[in-house]
Amino acid sequence: FANYSNNQQIQQDLNLALSGVTYDQRTYGQVRTDLKALTVEIDPVSRTIITSNANWVLDNEILQKMVNEALSHSEEFAQLTEHPVTFKRSITNSVLKIAFIDIASQQQQLTDLRQALLVMFLTAELIFLFVAAYLSDKASQPIEESFKKQQDFIANASHELKSPLTIIQANTDIILSQPGSNVYQQQKWLDSTKLEVQRMSNLISNLLFLSKNSDETTVELFSNIDFSDLVLNRVLSFESIAYEQDIDYKYYIQPDIYFKGDEEQLEMMVSILIDNAMKYCDLHAGVINIQLEEKKDIITFTVNNNGQIIAKEELKNLFDRFYRVDKSRSREQGGVGLGLSIAKEIATTHRGTITVTSNPTDYTTFKVTFRP
């Protein structure tokens, strides 16, 4: 096929045929051994064949038709219309010669090449479409997940706001239905209303905190804080609650641990984790262990509590907004499922990580790790 990739090569072979070189005299590099070619001398008057020299045997009638078409063609070098043959005419010393070369195999090779290229193109197109569809699906998954989380967030926030509003409305209706009563007589409904207002206030504050932290792309300059002192103060503030609930409350706080951070946010994170342990430790024989230590420039804060074991399938959702393992117990204790989300946001803001494990041996442990 390479010898017939352009007209120049074809003309070269036709010129060889017209020059009188016999086919058995052709050397390597001139003509392939499987070349089908022939040369004829023509009587210019009768247009009949005088002699022919060929390695290609054709029927006389077909050959004569080829000669007639070549003679009637306006070009000296062209391809026959009725046969896959290229010809060239030449007149030398009043002798008219026509050389013919069969290009059927070359045309077939071109056809095969076109088909192969078409198959390759279609295959590549299918692969491209498959890869594009796969990548598009992978790229859209985070968007879909984000959209779903946003929808869930709005639905959960609406639900959490609706509940206290319903209670407040019911309390108000009861108070209004008793116009002759005094404040003391309505104390129960007023206290309930105050509690629900406080719940709404806390919920809105938490939502605003999460929204602010999610939207911030840069962290404000942190100050160098005594993290040991901060954690110890928070731990001691819960000691009285632990005593009232008869919880075995233990802690070890390594002194003189410093790193840069937002003191208010870190206090909130520590309080959330201790409060969470208080809520979900064993109701009758609660045990809480709190530890803060620094080893090899890694600060680790852990809060461990006994009680109900959290299932593996629920652990991965524990830091999602509004997610609660024990919804009824959380509701009774005033939780809405935002605390752990806030704790995670704070840890992430301080370039830290927060993890949770839960098993029958070690119970439930929250671990926050910082690398100052």
mmCIF file of C-alpha atoms in Angstrom, residues 105 125 134 166 254 282:
data_model
loop_
_atom_site.group_PDB
_atom_site.id
_atom_site.type_symbol
_atom_site.label_atom_id
_atom_site.label_comp_id
_atom_site.label_asym_id
_atom_site.label_seq_id
_atom_site.Cartn_x
_atom_site.Cartn_y
_atom_site.Cartn_z
ATOM 1 C CA SER A 105 -5.941 -4.060 -4.441
ATOM 2 C CA GLU A 125 -16.374 7.839 20.613
ATOM 3 C CA TYR A 134 -18.986 8.241 34.336
ATOM 4 C CA THR A 166 -46.657 24.881 68.571
ATOM 5 C CA GLN A 254 -1.881 17.444 81.295
ATOM 6 C CA ASP A 282 -25.529 4.926 81.674
#
